[in-house]
CSV table of C-alpha atoms and ligand atoms in Angstrom, one decimal:
chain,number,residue,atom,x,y,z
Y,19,UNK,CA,-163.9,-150.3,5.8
Y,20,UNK,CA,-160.9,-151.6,3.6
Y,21,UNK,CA,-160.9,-155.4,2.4
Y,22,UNK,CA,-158.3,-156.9,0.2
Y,23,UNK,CA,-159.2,-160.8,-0.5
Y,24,UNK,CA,-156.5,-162.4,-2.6
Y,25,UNK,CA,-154.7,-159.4,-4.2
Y,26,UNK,CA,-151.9,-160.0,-6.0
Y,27,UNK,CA,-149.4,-158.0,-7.9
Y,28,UNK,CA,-147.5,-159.4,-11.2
Y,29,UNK,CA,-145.5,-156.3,-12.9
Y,30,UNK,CA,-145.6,-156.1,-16.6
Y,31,UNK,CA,-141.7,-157.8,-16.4
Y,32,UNK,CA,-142.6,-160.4,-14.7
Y,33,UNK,CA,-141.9,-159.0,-11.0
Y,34,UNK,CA,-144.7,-160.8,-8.5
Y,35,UNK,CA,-144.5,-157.8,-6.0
Y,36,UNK,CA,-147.6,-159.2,-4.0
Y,37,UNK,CA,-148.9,-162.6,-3.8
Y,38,UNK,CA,-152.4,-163.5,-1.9
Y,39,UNK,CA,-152.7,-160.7,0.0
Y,40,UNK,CA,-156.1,-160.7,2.3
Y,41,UNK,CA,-155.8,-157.6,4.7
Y,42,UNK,CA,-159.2,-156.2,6.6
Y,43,UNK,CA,-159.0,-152.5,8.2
Y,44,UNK,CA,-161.7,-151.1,10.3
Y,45,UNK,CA,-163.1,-147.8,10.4
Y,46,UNK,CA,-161.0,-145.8,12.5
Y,47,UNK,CA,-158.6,-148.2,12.8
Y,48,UNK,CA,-154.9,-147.8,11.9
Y,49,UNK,CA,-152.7,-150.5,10.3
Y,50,UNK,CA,-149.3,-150.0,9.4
Y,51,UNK,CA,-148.1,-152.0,7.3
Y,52,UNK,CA,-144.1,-153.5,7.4
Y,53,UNK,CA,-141.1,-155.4,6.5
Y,54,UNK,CA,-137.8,-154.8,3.9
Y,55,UNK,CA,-137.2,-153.5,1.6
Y,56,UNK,CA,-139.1,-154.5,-1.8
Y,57,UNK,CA,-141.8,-156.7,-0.4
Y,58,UNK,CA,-144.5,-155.2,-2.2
Y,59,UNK,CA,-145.6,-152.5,0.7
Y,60,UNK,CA,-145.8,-149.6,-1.8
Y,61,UNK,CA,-147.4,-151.3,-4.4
Y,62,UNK,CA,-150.0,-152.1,-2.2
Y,63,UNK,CA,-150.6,-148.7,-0.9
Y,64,UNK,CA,-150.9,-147.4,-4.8
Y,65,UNK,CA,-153.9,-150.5,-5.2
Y,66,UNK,CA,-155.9,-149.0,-2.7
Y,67,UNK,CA,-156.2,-145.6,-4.5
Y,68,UNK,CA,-156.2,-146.9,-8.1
Y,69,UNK,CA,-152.8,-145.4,-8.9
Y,70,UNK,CA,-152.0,-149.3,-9.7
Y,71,UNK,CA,-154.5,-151.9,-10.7
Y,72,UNK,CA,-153.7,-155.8,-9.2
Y,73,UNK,CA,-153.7,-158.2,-11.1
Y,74,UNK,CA,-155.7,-160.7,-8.6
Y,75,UNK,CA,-158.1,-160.3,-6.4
Y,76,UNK,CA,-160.4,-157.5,-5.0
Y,77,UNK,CA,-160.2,-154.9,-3.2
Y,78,UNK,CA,-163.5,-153.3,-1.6
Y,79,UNK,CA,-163.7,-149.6,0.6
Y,80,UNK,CA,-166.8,-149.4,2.2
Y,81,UNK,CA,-167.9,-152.6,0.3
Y,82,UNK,CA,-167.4,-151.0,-3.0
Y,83,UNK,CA,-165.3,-152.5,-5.4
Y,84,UNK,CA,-162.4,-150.2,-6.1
Y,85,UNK,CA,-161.6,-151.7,-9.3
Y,86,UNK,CA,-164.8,-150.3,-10.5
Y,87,UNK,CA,-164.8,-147.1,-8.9
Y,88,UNK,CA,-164.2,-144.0,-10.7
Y,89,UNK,CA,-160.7,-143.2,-9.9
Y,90,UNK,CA,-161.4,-139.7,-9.2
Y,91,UNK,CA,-164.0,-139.5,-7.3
Y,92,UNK,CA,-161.9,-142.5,-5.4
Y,93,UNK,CA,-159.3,-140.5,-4.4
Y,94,UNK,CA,-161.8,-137.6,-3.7
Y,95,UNK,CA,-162.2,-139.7,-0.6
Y,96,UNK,CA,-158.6,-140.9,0.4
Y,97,UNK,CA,-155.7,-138.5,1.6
Y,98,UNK,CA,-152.3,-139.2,0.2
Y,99,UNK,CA,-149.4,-138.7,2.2
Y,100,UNK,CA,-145.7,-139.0,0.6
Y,101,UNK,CA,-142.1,-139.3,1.7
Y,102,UNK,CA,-141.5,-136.3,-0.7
Y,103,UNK,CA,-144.4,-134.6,-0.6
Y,104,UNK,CA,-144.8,-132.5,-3.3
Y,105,UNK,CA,-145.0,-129.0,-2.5
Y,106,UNK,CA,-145.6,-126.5,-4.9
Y,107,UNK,CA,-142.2,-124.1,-4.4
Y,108,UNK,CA,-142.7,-120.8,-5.6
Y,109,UNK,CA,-146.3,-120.8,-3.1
Y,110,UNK,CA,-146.4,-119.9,0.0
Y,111,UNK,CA,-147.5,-122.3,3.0
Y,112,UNK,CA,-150.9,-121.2,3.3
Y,113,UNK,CA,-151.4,-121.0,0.1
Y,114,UNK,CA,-150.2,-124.5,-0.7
Y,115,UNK,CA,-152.6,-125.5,2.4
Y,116,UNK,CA,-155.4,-123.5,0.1
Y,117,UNK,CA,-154.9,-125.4,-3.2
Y,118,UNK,CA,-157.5,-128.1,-2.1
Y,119,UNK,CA,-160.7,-125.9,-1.1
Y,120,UNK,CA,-160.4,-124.0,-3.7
Y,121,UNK,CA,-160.3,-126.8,-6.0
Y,122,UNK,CA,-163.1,-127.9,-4.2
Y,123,UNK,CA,-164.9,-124.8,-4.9
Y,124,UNK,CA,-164.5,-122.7,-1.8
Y,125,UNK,CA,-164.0,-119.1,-2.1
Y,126,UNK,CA,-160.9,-117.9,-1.3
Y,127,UNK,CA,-161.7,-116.4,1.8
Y,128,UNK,CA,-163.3,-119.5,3.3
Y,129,UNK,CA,-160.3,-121.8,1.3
Y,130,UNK,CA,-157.9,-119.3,3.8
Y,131,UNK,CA,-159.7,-119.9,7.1
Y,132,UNK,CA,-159.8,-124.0,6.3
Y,133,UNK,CA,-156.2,-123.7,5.5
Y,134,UNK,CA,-155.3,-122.0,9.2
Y,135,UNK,CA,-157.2,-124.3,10.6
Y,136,UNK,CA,-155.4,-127.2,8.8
Y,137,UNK,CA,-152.3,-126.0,9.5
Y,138,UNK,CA,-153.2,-125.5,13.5
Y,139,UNK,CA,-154.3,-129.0,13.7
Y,140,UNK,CA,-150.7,-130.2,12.4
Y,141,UNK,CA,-149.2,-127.9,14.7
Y,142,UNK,CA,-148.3,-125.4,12.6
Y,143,UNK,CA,-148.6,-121.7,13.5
Y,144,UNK,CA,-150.4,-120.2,10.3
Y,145,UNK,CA,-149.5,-116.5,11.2
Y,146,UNK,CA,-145.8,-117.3,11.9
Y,147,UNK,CA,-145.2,-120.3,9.5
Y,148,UNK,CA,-148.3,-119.9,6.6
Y,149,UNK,CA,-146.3,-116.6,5.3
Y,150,UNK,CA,-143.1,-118.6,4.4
Y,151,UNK,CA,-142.2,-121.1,1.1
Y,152,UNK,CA,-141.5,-124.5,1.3
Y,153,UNK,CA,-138.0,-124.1,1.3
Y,154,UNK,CA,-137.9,-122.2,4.2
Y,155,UNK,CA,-139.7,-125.0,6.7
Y,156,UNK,CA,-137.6,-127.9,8.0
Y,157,UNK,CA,-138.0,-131.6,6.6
Y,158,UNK,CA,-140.5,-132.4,9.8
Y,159,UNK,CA,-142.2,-129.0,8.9
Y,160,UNK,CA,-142.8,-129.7,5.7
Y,161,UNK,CA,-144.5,-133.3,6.1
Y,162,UNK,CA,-147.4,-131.6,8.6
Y,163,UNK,CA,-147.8,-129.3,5.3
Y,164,UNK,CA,-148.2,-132.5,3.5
Y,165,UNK,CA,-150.6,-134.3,6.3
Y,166,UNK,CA,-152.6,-131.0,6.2
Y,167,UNK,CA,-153.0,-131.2,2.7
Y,168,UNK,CA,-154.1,-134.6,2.8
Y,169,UNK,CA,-156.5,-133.7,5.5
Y,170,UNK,CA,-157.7,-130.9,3.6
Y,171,UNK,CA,-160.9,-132.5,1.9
Y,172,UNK,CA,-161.4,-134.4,5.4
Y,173,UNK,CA,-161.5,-137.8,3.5
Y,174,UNK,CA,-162.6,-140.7,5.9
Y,175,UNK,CA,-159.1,-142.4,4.7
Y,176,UNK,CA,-156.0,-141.6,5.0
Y,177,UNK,CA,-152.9,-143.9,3.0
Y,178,UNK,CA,-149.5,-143.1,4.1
Y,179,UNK,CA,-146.0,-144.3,2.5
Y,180,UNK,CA,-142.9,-143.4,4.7
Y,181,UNK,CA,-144.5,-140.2,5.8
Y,182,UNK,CA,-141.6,-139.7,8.9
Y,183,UNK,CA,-138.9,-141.8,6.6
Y,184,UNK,CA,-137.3,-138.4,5.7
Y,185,UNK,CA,-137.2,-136.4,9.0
Y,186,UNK,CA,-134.9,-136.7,11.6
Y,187,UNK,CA,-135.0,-138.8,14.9
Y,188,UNK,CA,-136.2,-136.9,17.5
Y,189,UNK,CA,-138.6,-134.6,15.4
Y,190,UNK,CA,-139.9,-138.0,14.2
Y,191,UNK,CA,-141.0,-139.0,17.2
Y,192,UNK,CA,-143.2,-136.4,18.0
Y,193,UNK,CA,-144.6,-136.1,14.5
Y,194,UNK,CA,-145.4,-139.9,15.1
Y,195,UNK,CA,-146.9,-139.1,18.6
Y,196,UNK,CA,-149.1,-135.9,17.5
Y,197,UNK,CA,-150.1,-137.6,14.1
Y,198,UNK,CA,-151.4,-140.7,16.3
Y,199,UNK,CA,-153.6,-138.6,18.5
Y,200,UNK,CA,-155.0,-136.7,15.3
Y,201,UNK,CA,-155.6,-139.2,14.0
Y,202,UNK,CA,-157.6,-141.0,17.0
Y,203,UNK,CA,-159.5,-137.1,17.3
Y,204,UNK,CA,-160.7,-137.3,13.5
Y,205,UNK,CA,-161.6,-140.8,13.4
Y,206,UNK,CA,-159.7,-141.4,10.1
Y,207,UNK,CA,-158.9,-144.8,8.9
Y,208,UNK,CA,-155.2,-145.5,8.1
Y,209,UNK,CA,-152.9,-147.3,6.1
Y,210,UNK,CA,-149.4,-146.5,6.8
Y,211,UNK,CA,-146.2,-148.3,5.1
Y,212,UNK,CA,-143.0,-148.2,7.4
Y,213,UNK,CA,-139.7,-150.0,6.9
Y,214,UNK,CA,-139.0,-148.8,11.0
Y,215,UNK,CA,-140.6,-152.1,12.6
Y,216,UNK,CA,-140.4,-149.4,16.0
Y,217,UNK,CA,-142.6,-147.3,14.2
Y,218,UNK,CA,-145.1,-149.5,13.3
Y,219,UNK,CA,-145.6,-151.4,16.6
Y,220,UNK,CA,-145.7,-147.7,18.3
Y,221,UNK,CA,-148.2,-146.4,16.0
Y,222,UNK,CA,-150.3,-149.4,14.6
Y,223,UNK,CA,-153.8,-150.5,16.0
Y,224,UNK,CA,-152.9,-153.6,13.4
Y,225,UNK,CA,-149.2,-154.0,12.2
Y,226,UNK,CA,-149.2,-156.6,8.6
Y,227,UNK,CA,-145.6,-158.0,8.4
Y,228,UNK,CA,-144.6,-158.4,4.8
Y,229,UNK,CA,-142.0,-160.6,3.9
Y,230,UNK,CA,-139.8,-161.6,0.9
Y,231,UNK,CA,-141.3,-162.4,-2.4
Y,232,UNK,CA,-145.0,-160.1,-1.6
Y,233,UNK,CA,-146.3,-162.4,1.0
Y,234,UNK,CA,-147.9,-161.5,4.3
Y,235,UNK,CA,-145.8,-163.0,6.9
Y,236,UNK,CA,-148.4,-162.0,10.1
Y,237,UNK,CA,-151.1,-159.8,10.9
Y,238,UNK,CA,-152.4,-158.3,14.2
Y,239,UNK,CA,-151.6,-156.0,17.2
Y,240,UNK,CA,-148.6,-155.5,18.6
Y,241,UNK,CA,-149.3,-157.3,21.8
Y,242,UNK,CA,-150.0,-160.2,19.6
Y,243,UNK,CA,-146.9,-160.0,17.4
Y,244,UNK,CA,-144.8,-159.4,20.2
Y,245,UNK,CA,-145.4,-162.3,22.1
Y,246,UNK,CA,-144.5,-164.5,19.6
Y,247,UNK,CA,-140.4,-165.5,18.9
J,14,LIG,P1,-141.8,-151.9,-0.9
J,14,LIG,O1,-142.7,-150.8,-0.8
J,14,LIG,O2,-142.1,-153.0,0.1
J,14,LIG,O3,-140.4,-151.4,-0.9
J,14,LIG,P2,-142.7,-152.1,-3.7
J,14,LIG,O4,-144.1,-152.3,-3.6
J,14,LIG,O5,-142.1,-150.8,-4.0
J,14,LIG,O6,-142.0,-152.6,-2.3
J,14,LIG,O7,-142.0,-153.1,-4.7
J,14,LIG,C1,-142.3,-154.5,-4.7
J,14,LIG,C2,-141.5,-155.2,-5.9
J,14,LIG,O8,-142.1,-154.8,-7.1
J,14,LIG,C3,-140.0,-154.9,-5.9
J,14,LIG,O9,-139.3,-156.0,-6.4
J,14,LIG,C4,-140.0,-153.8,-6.9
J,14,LIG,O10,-138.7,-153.7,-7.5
J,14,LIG,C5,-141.1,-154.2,-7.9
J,14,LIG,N1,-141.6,-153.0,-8.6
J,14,LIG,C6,-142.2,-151.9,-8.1
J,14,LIG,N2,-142.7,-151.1,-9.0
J,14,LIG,C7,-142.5,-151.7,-10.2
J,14,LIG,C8,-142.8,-151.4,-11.6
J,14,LIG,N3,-143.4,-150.3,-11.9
J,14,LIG,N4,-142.4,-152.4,-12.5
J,14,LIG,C9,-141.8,-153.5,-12.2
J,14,LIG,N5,-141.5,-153.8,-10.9
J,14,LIG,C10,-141.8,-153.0,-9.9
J,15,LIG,P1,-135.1,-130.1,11.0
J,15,LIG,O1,-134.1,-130.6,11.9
J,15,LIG,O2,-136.5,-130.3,11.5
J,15,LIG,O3,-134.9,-130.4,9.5
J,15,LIG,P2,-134.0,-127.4,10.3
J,15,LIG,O4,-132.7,-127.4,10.9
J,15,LIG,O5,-134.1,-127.6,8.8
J,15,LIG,O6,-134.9,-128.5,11.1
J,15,LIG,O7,-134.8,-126.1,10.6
J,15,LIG,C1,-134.8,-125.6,12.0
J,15,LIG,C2,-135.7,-124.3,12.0
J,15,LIG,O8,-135.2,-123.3,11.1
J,15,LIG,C3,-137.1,-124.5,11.6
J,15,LIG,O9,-138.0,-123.8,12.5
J,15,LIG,C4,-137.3,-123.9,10.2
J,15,LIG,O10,-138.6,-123.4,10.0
J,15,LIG,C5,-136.2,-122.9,10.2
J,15,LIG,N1,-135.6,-122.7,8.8
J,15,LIG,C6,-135.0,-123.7,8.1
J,15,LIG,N2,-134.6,-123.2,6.9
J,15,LIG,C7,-135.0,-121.9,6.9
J,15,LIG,C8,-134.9,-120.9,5.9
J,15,LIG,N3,-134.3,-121.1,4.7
J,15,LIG,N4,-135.4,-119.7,6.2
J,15,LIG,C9,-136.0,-119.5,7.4
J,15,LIG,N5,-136.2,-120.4,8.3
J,15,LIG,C10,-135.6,-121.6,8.1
C-alpha cells in the first residue's frame, strides 16, 4: 500500500533528518513508527503526504509515485491527525465535524448526519458533546474531534504524529485501545509516530525503530522486536 525505497531527507541547512529509509506498509496494516527525539520521525510522516518532498528516493501509495501525485488530490485520500489539532474555536463541535462534507459538497443536512455519525464512532455523544466549542472538551476529547475529522472523507490512509502525546495517562490508554479497534473495523492503513516505545509495541501491527542521525534501527512486530536484547 505504502513503499518507501531509499528516502532520504537533507534540510536546506544541511540537517540529514533521514538517511536510506526503505519502509513497506500493508493495506490495513498499522505501523507505528519510533525512537527519540529528532530522528527524522516527523519528517517522514510530512513525505508521505507531500507536505515535504525527500530529497532521495521514492515513495509509492498504491504503486503510485507520490512525488508525482497532485498534492491535493493526495491528501484527498490520507487523514491527518495532529498533536495540536487544529480546531477551528469560535465553531461548535459538530460543526467543526461538518467542515469536511461540506467541502466535499454535501448539503448541510447530509454534512450534519455524517458528522454524528463521526463523532459516535470516536465515542463522542453528538447530542451532549456536538453543541459545545472546542474549548469546552477536554485534551482526550478534543483529539477524537480531530481523528473524526480525519475520518471524515473516509480516506483509505490514515498518518498520525503524536496523536495521544498531549492527553493524559489513563484517558490515553483508552483513546489508544478504542482508536486500535476502529481502526481494525474500518480497515484503514496507518502510520503513526510515537516517541512512547509502550505505545507503539501496544498499538503497532509493525513498529520501525528510528535511531540517531535518520536511520532505521529495526523493523517488525513486536513479538519480533521483543525477543531480541
Ligand atoms: P522527530 O519527528 O523524530 O522528532 P523530525 O523529523 O522532526 O524528528 O526532525 C529530524 C531532524 O530534522 C531534526 O534534527 C530536526 O531538527 C531537523 N529538522 C526538522 N525540520 C527541519 C527544517 N524545516 N529545517 C531544518 N531542519 C529540520
Ligand atoms: P481531561 O483530563 O481529559 O483533560 P478535563 O479535566 O479537561 O479532562 O475535563 C473533564 C470534563 O469536563 C470533560 O467531560 C469536559 O468535557 C468537561 N469540561 C472541560 N472544560 C469544560 C468547560 N470549559 N465547559 C464545560 N465542560 C468542560
Amino acid at each position: 500500500m505504502i513503499k518507501l525505497t531509499g528516502v532520504g531527507k537533507t534540510y536546506a541547512d544541511g540537517t540529514v533528518a533521514v538517511r536510506e529509509l526503505d519502509l513497506d506498509v500493508a493495506t490495513g496494516e498499522m505501523v507505528v513508527l519510533v525512537g527519540p527525539s529528532g530522528c527524522g520521525k516527523s519528517t517522514t510522516l510530512k513525505m508521505i503526504n507531500r507536505l515535504i518532498e525527500p530529497t532521495a528516493g521514492r515513495i509509492e501509495i498504491d504503486g503510485r509515485d507520490v512525488t508525482s501525485s497532485d498534492p491535493v488530490e493526495l491528501r484527498r485520500g490520507i487523514g491527518y491527525v495532529i498533536q495540536q489539532i487544529g480546531l477551528f474555536p469560535h465553531q461548535r463541535i459538530i460543526e467543526n465535524a461538518m467542515a469536511v462534507p461540506l467541502l466535499l459538497g454535501e448539503s448541510k443536512r447530509t454534512a450534519r448526519e455524517r458528522a454524528a455519525e463521526l463523532l459516535t464512532m470516536v465515542g463522542l455523544d453528538p447530542e451532549q458533546h456536538g453543541h459545545r466549542f472546542p474549548h469546552q472538551l477536554s485534551g482526550g476529547q478534543r483529539q477524537r474531534v480531530g481523528v473524526a475529522r480525519a475520518l471524515a472523507a473516509d480516506p483509505p490512509v490514515l498518518l498520525m504524529d503524536e496523536p495521544f502525546g498531549a492527553v493524559d495517562p489513563i484517558v490515553r490508554v483508552r483513546l489508544q485501545e478504542e482508536f486500535r479497534r476502529l481502526q481494525r473495523d474500518l480497515g484503514k492503513t496507518v502510520v503513526m509516530v510515537t516517541h512512547d516505545i509502550d505505545e507503539a509495541v501496544l498499538m503497532g501491527d509493525r513498529v520501525a525503530v528510528f535511531a540517531e542521525g535518520g536511520r532505521l534501527a529495526q523493523y517488525g512486530t513486536p513479538a519480533e522486536l521483543l525477543a531480541r536484547p
